[in-house]
Short mmCIF file of C-alpha atoms in Angstrom, two decimals:
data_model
loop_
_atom_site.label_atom_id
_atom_site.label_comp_id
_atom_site.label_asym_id
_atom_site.label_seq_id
_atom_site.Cartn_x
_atom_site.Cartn_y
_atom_site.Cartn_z
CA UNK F 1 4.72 6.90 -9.84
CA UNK F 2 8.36 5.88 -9.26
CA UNK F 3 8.74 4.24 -5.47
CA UNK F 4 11.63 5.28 -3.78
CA UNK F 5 12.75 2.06 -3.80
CA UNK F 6 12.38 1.48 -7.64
CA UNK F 7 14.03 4.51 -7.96
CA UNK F 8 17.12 2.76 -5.95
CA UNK F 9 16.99 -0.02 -8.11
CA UNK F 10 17.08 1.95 -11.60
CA UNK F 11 20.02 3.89 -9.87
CA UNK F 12 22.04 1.13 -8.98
CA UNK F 13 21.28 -0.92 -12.46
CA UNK F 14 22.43 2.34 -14.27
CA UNK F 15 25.11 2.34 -12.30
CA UNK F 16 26.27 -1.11 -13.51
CA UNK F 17 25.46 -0.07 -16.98
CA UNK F 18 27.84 2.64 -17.03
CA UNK F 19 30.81 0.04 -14.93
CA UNK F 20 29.81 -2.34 -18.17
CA UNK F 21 30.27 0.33 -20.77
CA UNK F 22 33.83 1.51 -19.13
CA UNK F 23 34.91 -1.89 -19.27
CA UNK F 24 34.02 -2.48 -22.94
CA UNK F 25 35.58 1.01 -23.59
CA UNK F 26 38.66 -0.30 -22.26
CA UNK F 27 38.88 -3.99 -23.92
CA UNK F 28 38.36 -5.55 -20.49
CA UNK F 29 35.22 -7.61 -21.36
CA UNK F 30 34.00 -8.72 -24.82
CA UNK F 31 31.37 -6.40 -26.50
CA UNK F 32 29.03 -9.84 -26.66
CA UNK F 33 28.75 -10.62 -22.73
CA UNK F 34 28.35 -6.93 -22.07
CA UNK F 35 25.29 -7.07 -24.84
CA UNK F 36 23.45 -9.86 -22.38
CA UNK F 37 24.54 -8.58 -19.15
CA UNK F 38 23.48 -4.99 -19.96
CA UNK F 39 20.12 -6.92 -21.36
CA UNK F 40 19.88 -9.17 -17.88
CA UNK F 41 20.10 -5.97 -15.52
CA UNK F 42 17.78 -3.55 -17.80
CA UNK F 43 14.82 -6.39 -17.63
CA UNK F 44 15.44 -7.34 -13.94
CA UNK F 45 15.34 -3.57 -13.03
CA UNK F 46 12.24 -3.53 -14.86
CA UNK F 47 11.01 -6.52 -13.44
CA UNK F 48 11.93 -5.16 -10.06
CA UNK F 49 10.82 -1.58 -10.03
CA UNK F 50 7.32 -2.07 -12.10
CA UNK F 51 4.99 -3.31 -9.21
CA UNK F 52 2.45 -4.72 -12.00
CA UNK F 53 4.68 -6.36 -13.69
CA UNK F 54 6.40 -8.57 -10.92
CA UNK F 55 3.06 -9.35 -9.41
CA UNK F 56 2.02 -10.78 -12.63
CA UNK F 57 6.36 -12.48 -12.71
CA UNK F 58 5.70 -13.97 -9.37
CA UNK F 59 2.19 -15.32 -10.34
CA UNK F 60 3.38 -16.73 -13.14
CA UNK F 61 6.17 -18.35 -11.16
CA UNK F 62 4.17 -19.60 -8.57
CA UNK F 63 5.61 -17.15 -6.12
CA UNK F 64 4.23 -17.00 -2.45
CA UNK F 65 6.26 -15.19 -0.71
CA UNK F 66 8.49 -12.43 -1.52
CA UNK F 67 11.92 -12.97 -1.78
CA UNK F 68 14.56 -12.28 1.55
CA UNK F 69 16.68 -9.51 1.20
CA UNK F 70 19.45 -12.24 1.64
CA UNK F 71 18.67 -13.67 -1.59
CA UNK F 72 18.71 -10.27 -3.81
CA UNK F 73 22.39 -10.27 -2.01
CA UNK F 74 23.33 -13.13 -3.20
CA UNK F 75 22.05 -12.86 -7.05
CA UNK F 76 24.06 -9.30 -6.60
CA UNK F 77 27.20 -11.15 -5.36
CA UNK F 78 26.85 -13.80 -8.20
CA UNK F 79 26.45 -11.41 -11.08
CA UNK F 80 29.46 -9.53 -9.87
CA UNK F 81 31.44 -12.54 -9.92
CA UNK F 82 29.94 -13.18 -13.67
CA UNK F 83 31.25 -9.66 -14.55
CA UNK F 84 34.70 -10.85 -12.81
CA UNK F 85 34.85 -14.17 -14.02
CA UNK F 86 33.70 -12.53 -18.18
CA UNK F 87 36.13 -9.45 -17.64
CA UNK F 88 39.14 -12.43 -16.75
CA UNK F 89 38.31 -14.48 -20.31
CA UNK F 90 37.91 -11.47 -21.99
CA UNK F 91 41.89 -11.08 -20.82
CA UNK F 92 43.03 -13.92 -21.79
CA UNK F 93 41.30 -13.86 -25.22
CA UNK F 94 42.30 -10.39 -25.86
CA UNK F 95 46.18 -11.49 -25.14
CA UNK F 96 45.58 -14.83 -27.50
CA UNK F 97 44.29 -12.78 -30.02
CA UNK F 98 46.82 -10.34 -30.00
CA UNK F 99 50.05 -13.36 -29.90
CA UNK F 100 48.28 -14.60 -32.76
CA UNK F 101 48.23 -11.33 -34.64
CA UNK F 102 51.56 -10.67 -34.27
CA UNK F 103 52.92 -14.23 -35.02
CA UNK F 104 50.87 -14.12 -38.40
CA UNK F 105 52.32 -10.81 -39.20
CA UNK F 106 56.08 -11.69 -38.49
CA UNK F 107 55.46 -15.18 -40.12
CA UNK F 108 54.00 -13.45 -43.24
CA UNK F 109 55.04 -15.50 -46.33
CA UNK F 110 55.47 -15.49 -49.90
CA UNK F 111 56.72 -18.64 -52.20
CA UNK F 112 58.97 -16.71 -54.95
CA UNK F 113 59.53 -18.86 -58.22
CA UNK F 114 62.81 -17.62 -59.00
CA UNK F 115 64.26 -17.69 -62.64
CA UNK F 116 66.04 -20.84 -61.73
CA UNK F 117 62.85 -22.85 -61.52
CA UNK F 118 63.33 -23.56 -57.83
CA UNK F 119 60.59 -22.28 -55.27
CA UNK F 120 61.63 -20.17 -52.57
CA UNK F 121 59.99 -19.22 -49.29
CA UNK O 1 56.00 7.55 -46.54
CA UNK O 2 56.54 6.79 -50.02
CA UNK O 3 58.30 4.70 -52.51
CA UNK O 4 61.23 5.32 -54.11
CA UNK O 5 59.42 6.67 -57.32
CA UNK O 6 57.47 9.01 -55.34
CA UNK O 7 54.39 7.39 -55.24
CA UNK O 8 52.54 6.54 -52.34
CA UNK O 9 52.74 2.80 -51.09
CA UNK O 10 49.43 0.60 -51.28
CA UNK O 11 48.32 -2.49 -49.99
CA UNK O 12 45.13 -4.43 -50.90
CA UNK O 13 44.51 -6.94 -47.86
CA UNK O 14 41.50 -9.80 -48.77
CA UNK O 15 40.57 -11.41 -45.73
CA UNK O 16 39.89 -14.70 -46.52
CA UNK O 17 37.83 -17.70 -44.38
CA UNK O 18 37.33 -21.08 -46.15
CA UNK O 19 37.24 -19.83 -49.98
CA UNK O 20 38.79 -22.17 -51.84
CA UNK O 21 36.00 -21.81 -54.43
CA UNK O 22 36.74 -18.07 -54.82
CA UNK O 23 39.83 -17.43 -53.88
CA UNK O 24 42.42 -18.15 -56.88
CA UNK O 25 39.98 -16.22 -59.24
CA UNK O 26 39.68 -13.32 -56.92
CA UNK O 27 43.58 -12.89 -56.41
CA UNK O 28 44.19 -13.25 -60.09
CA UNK O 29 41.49 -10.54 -60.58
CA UNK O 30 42.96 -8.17 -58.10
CA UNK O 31 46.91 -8.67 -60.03
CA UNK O 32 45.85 -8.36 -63.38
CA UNK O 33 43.48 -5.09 -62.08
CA UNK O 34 45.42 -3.24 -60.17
CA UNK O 35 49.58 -4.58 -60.54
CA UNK O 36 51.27 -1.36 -58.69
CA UNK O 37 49.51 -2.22 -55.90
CA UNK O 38 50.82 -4.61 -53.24
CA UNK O 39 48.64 -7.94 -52.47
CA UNK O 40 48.11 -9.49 -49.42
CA UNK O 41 46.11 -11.97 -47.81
CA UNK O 42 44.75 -12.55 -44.61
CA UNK O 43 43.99 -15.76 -43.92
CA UNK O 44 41.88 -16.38 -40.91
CA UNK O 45 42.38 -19.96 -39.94
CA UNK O 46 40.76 -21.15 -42.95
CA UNK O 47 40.23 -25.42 -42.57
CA UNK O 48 39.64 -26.20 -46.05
CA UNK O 49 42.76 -25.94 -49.29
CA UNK O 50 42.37 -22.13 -48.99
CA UNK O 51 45.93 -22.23 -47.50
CA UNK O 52 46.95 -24.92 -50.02
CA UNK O 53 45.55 -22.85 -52.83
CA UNK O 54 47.59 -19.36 -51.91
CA UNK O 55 50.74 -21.20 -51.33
CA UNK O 56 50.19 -22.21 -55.27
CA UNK O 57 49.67 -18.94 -56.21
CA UNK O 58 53.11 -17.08 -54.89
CA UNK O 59 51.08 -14.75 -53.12
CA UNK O 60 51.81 -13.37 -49.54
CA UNK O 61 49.75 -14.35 -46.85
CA UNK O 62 49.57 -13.83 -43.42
CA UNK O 63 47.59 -16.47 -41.68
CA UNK O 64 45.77 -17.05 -38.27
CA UNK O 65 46.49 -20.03 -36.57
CA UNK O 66 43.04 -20.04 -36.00
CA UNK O 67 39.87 -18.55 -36.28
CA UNK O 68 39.32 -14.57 -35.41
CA UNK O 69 36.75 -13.42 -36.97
CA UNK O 70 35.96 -10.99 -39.92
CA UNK O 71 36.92 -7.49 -37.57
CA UNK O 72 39.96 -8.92 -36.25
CA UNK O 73 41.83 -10.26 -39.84
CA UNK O 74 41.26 -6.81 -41.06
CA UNK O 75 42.88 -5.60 -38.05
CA UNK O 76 46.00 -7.68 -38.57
CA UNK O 77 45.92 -6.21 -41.85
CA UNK O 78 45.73 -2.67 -40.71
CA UNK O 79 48.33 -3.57 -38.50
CA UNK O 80 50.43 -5.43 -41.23
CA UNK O 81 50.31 -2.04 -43.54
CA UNK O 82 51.43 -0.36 -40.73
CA UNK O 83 54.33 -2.16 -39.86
CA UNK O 84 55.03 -2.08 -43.37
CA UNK O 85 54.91 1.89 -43.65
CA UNK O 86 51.81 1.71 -46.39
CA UNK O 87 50.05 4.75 -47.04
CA UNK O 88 47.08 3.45 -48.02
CA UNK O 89 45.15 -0.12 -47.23
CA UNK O 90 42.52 -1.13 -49.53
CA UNK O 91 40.49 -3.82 -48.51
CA UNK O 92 37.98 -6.44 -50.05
CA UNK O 93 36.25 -9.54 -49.58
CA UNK O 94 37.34 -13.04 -50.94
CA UNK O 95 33.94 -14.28 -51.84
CA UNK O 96 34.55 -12.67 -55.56
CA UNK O 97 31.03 -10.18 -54.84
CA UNK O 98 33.13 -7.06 -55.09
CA UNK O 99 34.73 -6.28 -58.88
CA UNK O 100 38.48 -5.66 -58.63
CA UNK O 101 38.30 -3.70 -61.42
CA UNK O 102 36.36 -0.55 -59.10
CA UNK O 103 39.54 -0.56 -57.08
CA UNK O 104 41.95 1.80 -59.56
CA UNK O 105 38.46 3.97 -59.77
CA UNK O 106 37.89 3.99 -56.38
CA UNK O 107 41.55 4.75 -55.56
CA UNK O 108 41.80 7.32 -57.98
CA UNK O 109 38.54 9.15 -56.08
CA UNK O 110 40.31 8.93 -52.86
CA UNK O 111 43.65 10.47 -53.88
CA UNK O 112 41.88 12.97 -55.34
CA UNK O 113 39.64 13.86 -52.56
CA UNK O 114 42.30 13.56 -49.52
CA UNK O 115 39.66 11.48 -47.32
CA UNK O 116 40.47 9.22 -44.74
CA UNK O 117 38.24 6.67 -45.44
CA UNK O 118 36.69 5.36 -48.62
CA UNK O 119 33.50 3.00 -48.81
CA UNK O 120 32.79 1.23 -52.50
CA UNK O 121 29.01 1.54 -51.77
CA UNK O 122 26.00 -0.28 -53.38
CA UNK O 123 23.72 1.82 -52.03
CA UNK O 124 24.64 5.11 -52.36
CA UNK O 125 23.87 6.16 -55.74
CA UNK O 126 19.92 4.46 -55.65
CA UNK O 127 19.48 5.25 -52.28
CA UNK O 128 17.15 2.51 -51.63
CA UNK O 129 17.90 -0.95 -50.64
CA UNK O 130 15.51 -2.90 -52.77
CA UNK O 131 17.33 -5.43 -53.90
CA UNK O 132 18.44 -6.76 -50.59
CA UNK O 133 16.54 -9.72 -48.07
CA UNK O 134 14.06 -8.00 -45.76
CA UNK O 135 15.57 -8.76 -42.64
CA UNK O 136 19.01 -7.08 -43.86
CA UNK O 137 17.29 -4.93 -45.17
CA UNK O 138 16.09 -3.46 -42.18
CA UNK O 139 19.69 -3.81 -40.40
CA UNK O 140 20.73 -1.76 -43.17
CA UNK O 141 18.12 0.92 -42.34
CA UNK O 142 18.64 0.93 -38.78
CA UNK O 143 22.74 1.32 -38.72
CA UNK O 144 22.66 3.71 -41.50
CA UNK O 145 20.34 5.67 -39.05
CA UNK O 146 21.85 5.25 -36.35
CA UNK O 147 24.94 6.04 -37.64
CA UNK O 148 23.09 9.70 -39.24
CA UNK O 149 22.05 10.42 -35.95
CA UNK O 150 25.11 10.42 -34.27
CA UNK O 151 27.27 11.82 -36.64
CA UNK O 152 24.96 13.78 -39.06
CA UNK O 153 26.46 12.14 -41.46
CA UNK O 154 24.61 9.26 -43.57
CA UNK O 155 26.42 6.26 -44.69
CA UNK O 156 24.03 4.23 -46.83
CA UNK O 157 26.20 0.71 -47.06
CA UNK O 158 27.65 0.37 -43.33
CA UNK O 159 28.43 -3.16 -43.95
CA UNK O 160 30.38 -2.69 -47.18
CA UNK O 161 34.03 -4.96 -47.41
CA UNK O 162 35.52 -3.08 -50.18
CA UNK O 163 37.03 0.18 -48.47
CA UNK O 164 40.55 2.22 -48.90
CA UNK O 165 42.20 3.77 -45.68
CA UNK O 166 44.09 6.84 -45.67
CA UNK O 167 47.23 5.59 -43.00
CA UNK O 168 46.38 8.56 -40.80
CA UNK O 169 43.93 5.97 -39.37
CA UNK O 170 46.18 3.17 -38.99
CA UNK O 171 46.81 4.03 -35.57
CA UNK O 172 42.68 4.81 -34.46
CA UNK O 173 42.58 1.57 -35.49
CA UNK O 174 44.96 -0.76 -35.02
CA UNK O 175 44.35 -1.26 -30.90
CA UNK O 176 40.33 -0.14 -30.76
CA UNK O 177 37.87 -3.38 -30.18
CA UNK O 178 35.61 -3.55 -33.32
CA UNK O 179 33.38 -6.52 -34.12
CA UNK O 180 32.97 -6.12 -38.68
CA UNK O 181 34.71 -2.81 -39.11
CA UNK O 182 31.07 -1.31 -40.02
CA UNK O 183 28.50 1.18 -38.11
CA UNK O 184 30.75 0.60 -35.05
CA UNK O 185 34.08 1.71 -36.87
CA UNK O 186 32.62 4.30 -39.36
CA UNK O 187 30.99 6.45 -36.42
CA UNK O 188 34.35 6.15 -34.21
CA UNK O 189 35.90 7.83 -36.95
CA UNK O 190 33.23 10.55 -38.43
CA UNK O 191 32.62 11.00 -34.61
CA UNK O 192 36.86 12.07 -34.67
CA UNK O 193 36.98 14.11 -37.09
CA UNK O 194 37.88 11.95 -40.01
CA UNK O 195 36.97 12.49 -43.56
CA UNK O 196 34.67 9.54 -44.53
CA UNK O 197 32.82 8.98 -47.48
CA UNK O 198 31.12 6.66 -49.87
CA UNK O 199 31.65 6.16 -53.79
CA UNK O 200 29.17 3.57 -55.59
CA UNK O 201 30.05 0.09 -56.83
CA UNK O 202 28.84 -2.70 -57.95
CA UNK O 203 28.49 -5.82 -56.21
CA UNK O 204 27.85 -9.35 -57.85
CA UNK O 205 25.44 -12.18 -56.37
CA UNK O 206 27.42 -14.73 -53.82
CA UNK O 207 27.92 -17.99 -55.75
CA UNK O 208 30.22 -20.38 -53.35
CA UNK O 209 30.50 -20.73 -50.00
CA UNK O 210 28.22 -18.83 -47.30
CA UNK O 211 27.41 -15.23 -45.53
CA UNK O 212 29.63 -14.84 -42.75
CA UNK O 213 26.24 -14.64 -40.37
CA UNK O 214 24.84 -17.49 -39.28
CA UNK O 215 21.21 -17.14 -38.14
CA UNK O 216 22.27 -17.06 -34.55
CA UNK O 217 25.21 -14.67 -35.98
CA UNK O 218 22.75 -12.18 -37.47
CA UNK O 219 20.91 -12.25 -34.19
CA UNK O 220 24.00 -10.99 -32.23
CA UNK O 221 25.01 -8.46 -34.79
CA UNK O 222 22.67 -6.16 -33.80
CA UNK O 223 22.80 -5.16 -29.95
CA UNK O 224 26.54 -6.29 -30.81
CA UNK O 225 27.24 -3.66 -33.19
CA UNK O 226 24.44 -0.91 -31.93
CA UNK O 227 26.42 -0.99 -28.66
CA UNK O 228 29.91 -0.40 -29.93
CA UNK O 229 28.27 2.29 -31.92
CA UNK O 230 27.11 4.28 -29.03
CA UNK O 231 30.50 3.55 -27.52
CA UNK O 232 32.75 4.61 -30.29
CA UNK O 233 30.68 7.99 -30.48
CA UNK O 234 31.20 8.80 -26.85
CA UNK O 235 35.09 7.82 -27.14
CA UNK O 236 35.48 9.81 -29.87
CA UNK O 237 34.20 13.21 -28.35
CA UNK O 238 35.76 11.66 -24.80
CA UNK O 239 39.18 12.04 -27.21
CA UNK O 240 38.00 15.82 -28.32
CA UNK O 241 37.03 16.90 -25.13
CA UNK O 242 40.40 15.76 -23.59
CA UNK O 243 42.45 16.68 -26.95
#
């Protein structure tokens, strides 16, 4: 039975899905960090909205007591700024990747013998 | 846009990473196969004589000044036959697996048959992928699935180098993010309406230089690759639905 509060949490980590998948759709963040952040929020909503399974998470971390509100805030805040941070490189790479396109393609070369034995570029 | 003598213009593009082993017998093979066609090579930062080696051999090359990766040299050469107002791009790998001798074949099918895009296939005539390493194996299984399901259309060698390009695709191309120009590309462009189809080949054994997957490579080819999928089929009827 789905909590009202897991169901939150599936909401809002399907709604980051989708803000992941726009951005790859529009070449503002590399299809590989998108691959790990879409894999970081589907096990953490999992973790989070399966009672059974983050009792046995927090056992296994030697959890006592549950995490502040505060803190869910915060790894929020900081995986935004992961997205921001990803989505700026992802820029930048896009642009070096496109100078370097073009220079190869205007640079394109070919070294010619011609008939009078000399080698032209 | 044709040539002068009426027929249409084509390129053959051979990306090319640190093959110095391969290289000078593969461009040889490509002129003396198929001379009407134009040659050019896309040289994707290679560090080793590859560079060296194609200067030697007066043939054009368009080079990276570093490393891109496999998807994005065959997007400079999409880009390159383009600018150059080809009508068709044939493409290949440098590591001398595919036969340049399929290519006049293989052209001659796609004249014929008006498609958009061409795959030289190993599969598709067996069917079966016995001859191939488990573990690609299954990759092989799972994108030509994938790819079935979406489209309803099954491509049995996703990850197949040799291909010809019609130049109505030049554009669908030339500015979309693709990682190998395989499951990812292929359903984009069945998913748009484009004629795509396979024609069988064959393909020797590797003998120089390695795959272009390392181990941690072939690990991220997968959600890579299976999430540009799913993307490309949802822009592609995004496209319709707004056309």
């Amino acid at each position: 039975m789905l909590t009202p509060t897991a169901a939150s949490i599936d909401l809002i980590a399907a709604a980051a899905i989708v803000w992941l998948f726009t951005l790859v759709r529009r070449d503002r963040l590399y299809v590989g960090y998108s691959v790990i952040l879409v894999a970081v929020i589907v096990l953490g909503a999992v973790v989070l909205s399966v009672a059974p399974i983050l009792r046995a998470v927090n056992t296994l971390g030697g959890v006592v007591t549950a995490a502040p509100g505060l803190i869910l805030l915060t790894l929020a805040f900081l995986v935004l700024m992961v997205v921001y941070l990803l989505t700026q490189v992802t820029l930048l790479a896009n642009r070096l990747t496109r100078l370097v396109q073009e220079l190869a393609i205007r640079n394109a070369s070919t070294t010619v013998p011609e008939a009078d034995g000399i080698t032209r570029r | 846009m044709t040539s002068s003598s009426g027929r249409p213009r084509v390129l053959v593009a051979i990306p090319v990473f640190n093959e110095e082993r391969t290289v000078a017998r593969v461009v040889q093979a490509v002129r003396t196969s198929t001379p009407r066609f134009d040659l050019v090579m896309v040289n994707d930062g290679s560090s080793d004589r590859t560079e060296a080696i194609l200067r030697d051999l007066h043939v054009t090359t368009v080079t990276h000044l570093c490393n891109l990766g496999y998807g994005r040299a065959l997007q400079t050469a999409i880009r390159y036959a383009r600018a150059g107002g080809y009508d068709a791009l044939i493409t290949l790998d440098a590591d001398g697996q595919h036969r340049p001798e399929d290519i006049e074949r293989l052209y001659t099918d796609f004249d014929a048959g008006d498609f958009d895009v061409l795959i030289g296939s190993r599969f598709v005539e067996q069917r079966r992928y016995d001859d191939v390493p488990l573990t690609r194996r299954l990759g092989m299984r799972l994108f030509s699935a994938i790819v079935g399901v979406l489209t309803g259309q099954v491509i049995y060698d996703t990850s197949s180098g040799l291909k010809i390009m019609h130049r109505r695709v030049f554009d669908a191309l030339a500015e979309r993010p693709f990682v190998h120009f395989h499951a990812e590309v292929l359903t984009y462009l069945i998913a748009s309406g484009y004629k795509v189809t396979e024609r069988p080949v064959v393909v020797d054994e590797r003998h120089f230089g390695a795959s272009m997957y390392s181990w941690l490579g072939a690990i991220e080819y997968a959600p890579k690759v299976a999430f540009l999928t799913l993307l490309g089929f949802v822009e592609a009827h995004l496209r319709k639905g707004r056309a």
